[in-house]
Amino acid sequence: MKSRIEKDSLGEVKVPADKLWGAQTQRSLENFKIGREVLPIEVVHALALIKKAAAITNREIGILPEELSRSIIAAADEVIAGKWDDQFPLSVWQTGSGTQSNMNVNEVIANLAIKASGGVLGSKTPVHPNDHVNMSQSSNDVFPSAMHIAAVLDIKRHLIPALRMLRNAFDEKSKAFDDIVKIGRTHLMDATPLTLGQEFSGYVSQLDHAQWWIEQSLEHLYELALGGTAVGTGINAPKGYGERVAAVIAELTGEPFISAPNKFEALSASDAIAGTSGALCRLASALMKIANDIRWMASGPRCGIGELKLPENEPGSSIMPGKVNPTQSEAMTMVSVKVIGNDTAVRIASSQGNFQLNVFRPMMIYTLLQSVQLLSSAMVNFTEKCVVGIEPDRERINSLLQKSLMLATALNKEIGYDKASQIVRHAHTHGTTLKEAALTLGLLDEKRFDEIVDPKKMIR
């Protein structure tokens, strides 16, 4: 393999001749051969977006020549567009500040600009990865800002639309099933009636609240650490740089990014990422409950609850003929467990912001974006492959409703709790209906029983 020699502060490094990265990226590749996890490309694109915004801002301030600014912007645009995704191979398991990934982007953009100008790769002229591409920046303020940008864009572009799709599918089912009276269940035991539509409306409300919490968490993510440089004091950044570069990023993305009001918090802590992870964990918990309810209500087909009929996606057993399983619910619950576990990892990492810098950041953003992407795709899949095809088994629902002893709750106001309990115990012990028990005990006549014990009258 042909190579070229690049240099950094530690000396010379051989870099494959066909690669656009430089010495620091190559060192990282050689020093961190850990796992298969690479930095998410969304973070790389966010880093390139920051380089573009920095080139614009530094030019406007008057510290970066027009020609160099244009070269950096053009190269950054190519990276943002995904043309050079294969030039960003670094492991998540690297320096905890993300310095090597920041330099990976600096080196690639510099070499792209050099190449476009007819220069020699690795020469650092006319565009230098540190002096020009990283001007007014430190990895310590760039990487957390890229984390915020990547998280916001992924959530707004993918997670929220997927969440709304699922929410709306449940809302349609809630309205369609509003006339179906069924038995409720608490403690996994029979309870008083409700409609299937009311039950599904609870899922709609859960998802609405989950969306609200996620959107609230974005308010902190909109704050960018840029301008804080190394420890939050802004050394080597022009006065007002943080506010100006954040405004450029807001314009480029269409999202309301602002300069973090306290750069010391923005560098040393990762509470914004932890907060968003917590909101995703809340969504995962809701999805776990919903998916479990769906598969329990569909259990059977003959020996379970069997109130719902789910789409049959595929055969369910390699040994039991004709078996079909609630696989979409199972996939959703596995995703939920993973996201809940991811939140634990993010929260522990967030607690490790010692003094002026958190050094768990590549792992945190990898984990957060994994949660976003898992939830987004799982919700789309669950909607399309399960929820839209859910049908009620009206006959089964009514059969279970009529058998329930908890309909006796309606008798409380007429004969009191104790006598209603006598009817329930007698019916259960002797295997009779509530009506038969009431008549046998002489507590009500048939006409009055029928007037009171009407499931439809027990629903508001």
XYZ file of C-alpha atoms in Angstrom:
460
model
C 0.000 0.000 0.000
C 1.369 3.387 -0.989
C 1.707 5.954 1.754
C 2.730 9.531 2.335
C 4.428 11.134 5.304
C 2.460 13.582 7.449
C 3.662 15.341 10.567
C 2.178 16.415 13.871
C 3.698 17.662 17.129
C 4.969 14.158 17.939
C 6.739 13.624 14.637
C 6.230 11.846 11.337
C 3.414 9.391 10.588
C 2.788 7.220 7.539
C -0.692 7.808 6.113
C -2.204 5.743 3.261
C -1.715 7.755 0.086
C -5.365 7.481 -0.948
C -6.737 8.824 2.354
C -7.612 12.427 3.100
C -6.976 12.288 6.827
C -3.692 13.258 8.424
C -1.267 12.351 11.171
C -3.539 12.652 14.203
C -6.285 10.547 12.650
C -3.760 7.885 11.683
C -2.330 7.818 15.203
C -5.824 7.329 16.606
C -6.479 4.426 14.234
C -3.287 2.751 15.412
C -3.744 3.508 19.106
C -7.421 2.612 19.568
C -8.157 -0.758 17.996
C -11.130 -1.322 20.264
C -14.484 -2.788 19.272
C -16.381 -2.160 16.051
C -18.193 1.024 17.059
C -17.244 4.088 15.019
C -18.278 7.662 15.656
C -21.766 8.195 14.171
C -21.635 9.918 10.801
C -24.258 12.379 12.051
C -21.646 13.739 14.463
C -19.084 14.002 11.662
C -21.550 15.995 9.566
C -22.302 18.212 12.572
C -18.574 18.811 13.071
C -18.268 19.792 9.404
C -21.231 22.134 9.828
C -19.399 23.812 12.702
C -16.271 24.195 10.534
C -18.372 25.858 7.852
C -20.025 28.179 10.363
C -16.642 28.984 11.908
C -15.162 29.838 8.499
C -18.083 32.184 7.820
C -17.849 33.800 11.257
C -14.061 34.165 11.247
C -14.240 35.784 7.799
C -16.941 38.206 8.972
C -14.888 39.104 12.037
C -11.918 39.731 9.765
C -9.436 37.157 11.012
C -9.729 34.611 8.176
C -8.956 35.672 4.586
C -11.839 35.459 2.109
C -10.106 32.928 -0.116
C -9.339 30.535 2.736
C -12.875 30.892 4.068
C -14.336 29.961 0.693
C -12.026 26.943 0.426
C -12.975 25.662 3.879
C -16.694 26.211 3.251
C -16.576 24.333 -0.059
C -14.741 21.402 1.519
C -17.061 21.363 4.537
C -20.094 21.316 2.243
C -18.785 18.167 0.579
C -18.361 16.490 3.961
C -21.832 17.591 5.092
C -23.287 16.165 1.873
C -21.805 12.760 2.700
C -19.348 12.613 -0.198
C -16.452 11.623 2.052
C -18.071 9.487 4.740
C -15.439 6.788 4.267
C -12.746 9.201 5.462
C -14.018 9.165 9.053
C -13.105 5.736 10.472
C -12.340 6.541 14.097
C -13.537 4.405 16.968
C -15.920 5.682 19.602
C -13.394 4.386 22.117
C -10.858 7.206 21.816
C -10.033 10.295 23.816
C -13.085 11.205 25.884
C -13.134 14.782 24.607
C -13.535 13.727 20.975
C -10.312 15.550 20.069
C -9.222 12.952 17.537
C -12.550 13.075 15.705
C -12.411 16.864 15.685
C -8.932 16.619 14.171
C -10.125 13.958 11.711
C -12.621 16.501 10.374
C -10.056 19.319 10.459
C -7.539 17.223 8.520
C -9.988 15.998 5.887
C -11.413 19.469 5.262
C -7.913 20.960 5.078
C -6.733 18.306 2.627
C -9.865 18.686 0.492
C -9.217 22.422 0.318
C -5.539 21.839 -0.457
C -6.439 19.334 -3.163
C -8.925 21.770 -4.728
C -6.241 24.464 -4.832
C -3.756 22.146 -6.555
C -1.583 21.711 -3.480
C 0.031 18.638 -1.961
C -1.947 16.511 0.515
C -0.557 16.846 4.008
C 1.385 20.011 3.227
C -0.943 22.092 5.443
C -0.728 24.872 2.886
C -2.577 26.967 1.899
C -5.074 25.575 4.449
C -3.877 24.432 7.871
C -6.115 22.033 9.879
C -5.446 23.798 13.189
C -4.674 27.390 12.266
C -7.481 27.789 9.724
C -10.104 25.012 9.931
C -10.005 24.972 13.752
C -9.628 28.751 14.107
C -11.335 30.217 17.219
C -12.140 26.691 18.388
C -11.076 23.938 20.753
C -12.157 20.315 20.657
C -13.551 21.007 24.114
C -16.216 23.387 22.808
C -16.551 21.960 19.294
C -17.322 18.348 20.180
C -20.122 18.995 22.708
C -21.627 21.475 20.245
C -21.538 18.838 17.502
C -23.213 16.404 19.894
C -26.055 18.853 20.444
C -26.465 19.604 16.743
C -26.461 15.932 15.750
C -28.960 15.032 18.467
C -31.359 17.865 17.636
C -31.331 17.172 13.903
C -31.805 13.411 14.319
C -34.646 13.887 16.789
C -36.425 16.533 14.726
C -35.969 14.773 11.374
C -36.629 11.184 12.421
C -37.820 10.584 15.977
C -40.625 13.147 16.227
C -42.178 12.193 12.842
C -42.061 8.501 13.798
C -43.606 9.246 17.183
C -46.411 11.267 15.584
C -47.055 8.468 13.090
C -47.502 5.940 15.886
C -49.550 8.326 17.990
C -51.908 9.073 15.107
C -52.330 5.378 14.307
C -53.412 4.707 17.885
C -55.707 7.733 17.777
C -57.459 6.353 14.694
C -57.899 2.985 16.391
C -59.161 4.671 19.549
C -61.930 6.369 17.605
C -62.742 3.252 15.589
C -63.020 1.110 18.744
C -64.961 3.597 20.862
C -68.190 1.554 20.740
C -66.597 -1.714 21.884
C -67.241 -2.295 25.591
C -64.768 -4.685 27.209
C -63.693 -5.740 30.639
C -60.927 -3.765 32.275
C -58.059 -5.339 34.157
C -56.079 -4.156 37.174
C -53.383 -6.255 38.900
C -53.851 -8.615 35.899
C -57.297 -9.391 37.351
C -60.784 -8.553 36.096
C -61.964 -5.013 36.829
C -64.835 -2.767 35.736
C -65.619 -2.162 32.051
C -64.308 0.448 29.664
C -64.270 0.727 25.906
C -61.423 -0.540 23.790
C -61.292 2.986 22.400
C -60.773 4.408 25.880
C -57.976 1.929 26.488
C -56.249 2.976 23.263
C -56.782 6.654 24.103
C -54.492 6.087 27.073
C -51.735 5.082 24.676
C -52.315 8.248 22.661
C -51.946 10.353 25.804
C -48.777 8.514 26.829
C -47.201 9.268 23.466
C -48.320 12.906 23.580
C -46.674 13.336 26.964
C -43.531 11.547 25.775
C -43.263 13.936 22.838
C -43.706 16.933 25.144
C -40.837 15.808 27.370
C -38.567 15.178 24.396
C -39.315 18.594 22.929
C -38.710 20.225 26.308
C -35.313 18.538 26.494
C -34.319 20.112 23.181
C -34.314 23.559 24.791
C -31.071 22.707 26.584
C -29.600 21.056 23.486
C -30.081 24.292 21.550
C -27.359 25.831 23.748
C -23.927 25.523 22.087
C -20.577 25.560 23.884
C -18.800 27.261 20.954
C -16.834 30.277 22.079
C -15.814 28.658 25.355
C -12.712 27.089 23.729
C -10.518 25.148 26.194
C -12.086 25.608 29.646
C -14.944 28.051 29.113
C -13.036 31.336 29.295
C -12.967 31.775 25.511
C -9.189 32.024 25.182
C -8.099 32.494 21.515
C -11.660 33.216 20.387
C -12.620 36.784 19.413
C -15.083 38.632 21.608
C -18.645 37.820 20.569
C -17.554 34.802 18.538
C -19.806 32.347 20.396
C -22.951 34.362 19.762
C -22.112 34.998 16.119
C -21.192 31.422 15.228
C -24.324 30.089 16.973
C -26.438 32.479 14.906
C -24.806 31.183 11.715
C -25.498 27.584 12.744
C -29.112 28.484 13.481
C -29.407 29.981 10.006
C -27.769 26.986 8.320
C -29.918 24.406 10.123
C -33.186 26.260 10.573
C -33.090 25.337 14.266
C -32.969 27.906 17.114
C -29.430 27.242 18.315
C -27.971 29.854 20.656
C -24.700 30.456 22.448
C -24.740 28.748 25.850
C -25.135 31.465 28.499
C -22.610 29.705 30.751
C -19.717 28.144 28.880
C -18.268 26.569 32.028
C -21.381 24.405 32.396
C -21.463 23.720 28.670
C -17.922 22.284 28.713
C -17.703 20.593 32.092
C -21.185 19.054 32.203
C -23.333 17.020 29.840
C -26.671 17.557 31.547
C -28.371 18.455 28.270
C -27.486 15.098 26.729
C -28.476 13.283 29.925
C -31.779 15.146 29.986
C -32.626 14.153 26.440
C -31.599 10.574 27.162
C -33.976 10.618 30.116
C -36.806 11.803 27.879
C -36.039 8.972 25.447
C -36.055 6.547 28.375
C -39.513 7.824 29.310
C -40.699 7.174 25.748
C -39.156 3.694 25.830
C -40.971 2.937 29.083
C -44.265 4.007 27.515
C -43.625 1.912 24.418
C -42.772 -1.097 26.580
C -46.089 -0.807 28.411
C -48.049 -0.315 25.190
C -46.384 -3.165 23.301
C -46.885 -5.504 26.252
C -50.575 -4.597 26.508
C -51.039 -5.258 22.808
C -49.451 -8.696 22.898
C -51.275 -9.695 26.086
C -54.626 -8.709 24.609
C -53.749 -10.680 21.475
C -52.589 -13.772 23.375
C -54.064 -17.063 22.250
C -55.474 -17.666 19.747
C -57.646 -20.099 21.732
C -56.217 -20.293 25.233
C -55.287 -16.690 25.953
C -57.134 -13.383 26.278
C -57.626 -13.147 22.531
C -59.366 -9.760 22.411
C -57.201 -8.466 19.568
C -56.168 -9.906 16.232
C -52.704 -8.796 15.087
C -51.275 -8.887 11.561
C -49.529 -12.186 10.899
C -46.017 -11.186 9.799
C -44.321 -14.576 9.633
C -44.446 -18.174 10.948
C -43.622 -18.267 14.653
C -42.167 -21.685 15.293
C -39.804 -24.144 13.681
C -41.528 -27.059 15.435
C -45.150 -26.047 16.153
C -47.150 -25.919 12.898
C -49.318 -22.869 12.312
C -47.980 -20.898 15.271
C -47.821 -17.123 14.811
C -46.225 -14.858 17.411
C -46.576 -11.135 18.295
C -43.130 -10.415 16.873
C -43.568 -6.675 16.388
C -44.406 -6.244 20.066
C -41.403 -8.370 20.960
C -39.089 -6.266 18.809
C -40.474 -3.077 20.332
C -39.967 -4.334 23.874
C -36.371 -5.333 23.109
C -35.693 -1.866 21.707
C -37.252 -0.354 24.821
C -35.005 -2.392 27.105
C -31.941 -1.330 25.108
C -32.885 2.354 25.280
C -33.513 2.146 29.018
C -30.086 0.525 29.417
C -28.533 3.187 27.202
C -29.959 5.864 29.470
C -28.161 4.329 32.433
C -24.870 4.456 30.516
C -25.430 8.088 29.519
C -26.321 9.148 33.055
C -23.247 7.501 34.540
C -21.086 9.133 31.852
C -22.717 12.501 32.483
C -21.781 12.285 36.160
C -18.093 12.036 35.216
C -17.552 15.652 34.172
C -14.550 16.215 36.396
C -13.565 19.850 36.834
C -13.638 21.698 33.482
C -14.377 18.867 31.028
C -16.465 15.743 30.631
C -14.351 13.043 28.985
C -16.997 10.440 28.169
C -18.481 12.307 25.237
C -17.934 10.036 22.210
C -19.614 7.180 24.084
C -22.451 9.442 25.206
C -23.372 10.687 21.753
C -22.940 7.242 20.200
C -25.333 5.835 22.792
C -27.846 8.678 22.564
C -28.016 8.554 18.773
C -28.370 4.782 18.906
C -31.405 5.269 21.136
C -32.854 7.881 18.780
C -32.349 5.680 15.741
C -33.655 2.508 17.390
C -36.773 4.245 18.664
C -37.405 6.001 15.351
C -37.209 2.891 13.199
C -38.980 0.695 15.767
C -41.947 3.072 15.977
C -42.288 3.211 12.196
C -42.084 -0.575 12.010
C -44.534 -1.085 14.884
C -46.982 1.308 13.249
C -46.813 -0.148 9.756
C -46.479 -3.843 10.615
C -48.727 -4.027 13.664
C -50.847 -1.107 14.858
C -52.565 -0.175 11.596
C -53.625 -3.806 11.168
C -55.004 -4.403 14.672
C -58.583 -5.700 14.660
C -60.833 -6.477 17.636
C -62.421 -9.884 18.168
C -65.831 -8.527 19.130
C -67.303 -11.925 19.977
C -64.445 -12.794 22.314
C -64.493 -9.361 23.928
C -68.228 -9.601 24.647
C -67.933 -13.167 25.934
C -65.292 -12.163 28.474
C -67.286 -9.082 29.443
C -70.413 -11.071 30.213
C -68.471 -13.583 32.318
C -66.816 -10.989 34.509
C -67.763 -10.917 38.179
C -66.578 -7.325 38.499
C -69.786 -6.091 36.892
C -71.139 -6.450 40.412
C -69.460 -3.128 41.192
C -72.559 -1.476 39.731
C -74.597 -2.986 42.593
C -72.704 -1.109 45.314
C -75.029 1.883 45.338
C -78.139 -0.312 45.280
C -77.402 -2.979 47.906
C -74.031 -1.953 49.364
C -70.502 -3.297 49.079
C -70.948 -6.235 51.469
C -74.034 -7.698 49.791
C -72.508 -7.174 46.346
C -69.473 -9.115 47.603
C -71.762 -11.958 48.703
C -73.137 -12.176 45.169
C -69.614 -12.273 43.685
C -68.400 -14.960 46.098
C -71.504 -17.083 45.561
C -71.266 -16.829 41.768
C -67.551 -17.657 41.784
C -67.908 -20.565 44.230
C -70.876 -22.142 42.472
C -69.879 -21.317 38.889
C -73.019 -19.311 38.186
C -73.675 -15.901 36.695
C -74.016 -12.819 38.857
C -77.706 -12.673 38.084
C -78.266 -16.268 39.141
C -76.377 -15.637 42.372
C -78.366 -12.475 43.128
C -81.663 -14.279 42.592
C -80.588 -17.305 44.644
C -79.562 -15.089 47.541
C -82.778 -13.099 47.226
C -80.967 -9.770 47.115
C -82.490 -8.487 43.838
C -85.183 -9.437 41.388
C -84.329 -10.079 37.736
C -85.783 -6.820 36.396
C -83.908 -4.632 38.844
C -80.667 -6.568 38.301
C -80.879 -6.037 34.532
C -81.529 -2.321 35.024
C -78.447 -1.879 37.185
C -75.910 -4.328 35.769
C -75.552 -2.951 32.252
C -71.907 -2.629 31.123
C -72.727 0.308 28.852
C -74.087 2.263 31.815
C -70.840 1.683 33.694
C -68.802 3.715 31.210
C -68.412 7.470 31.048
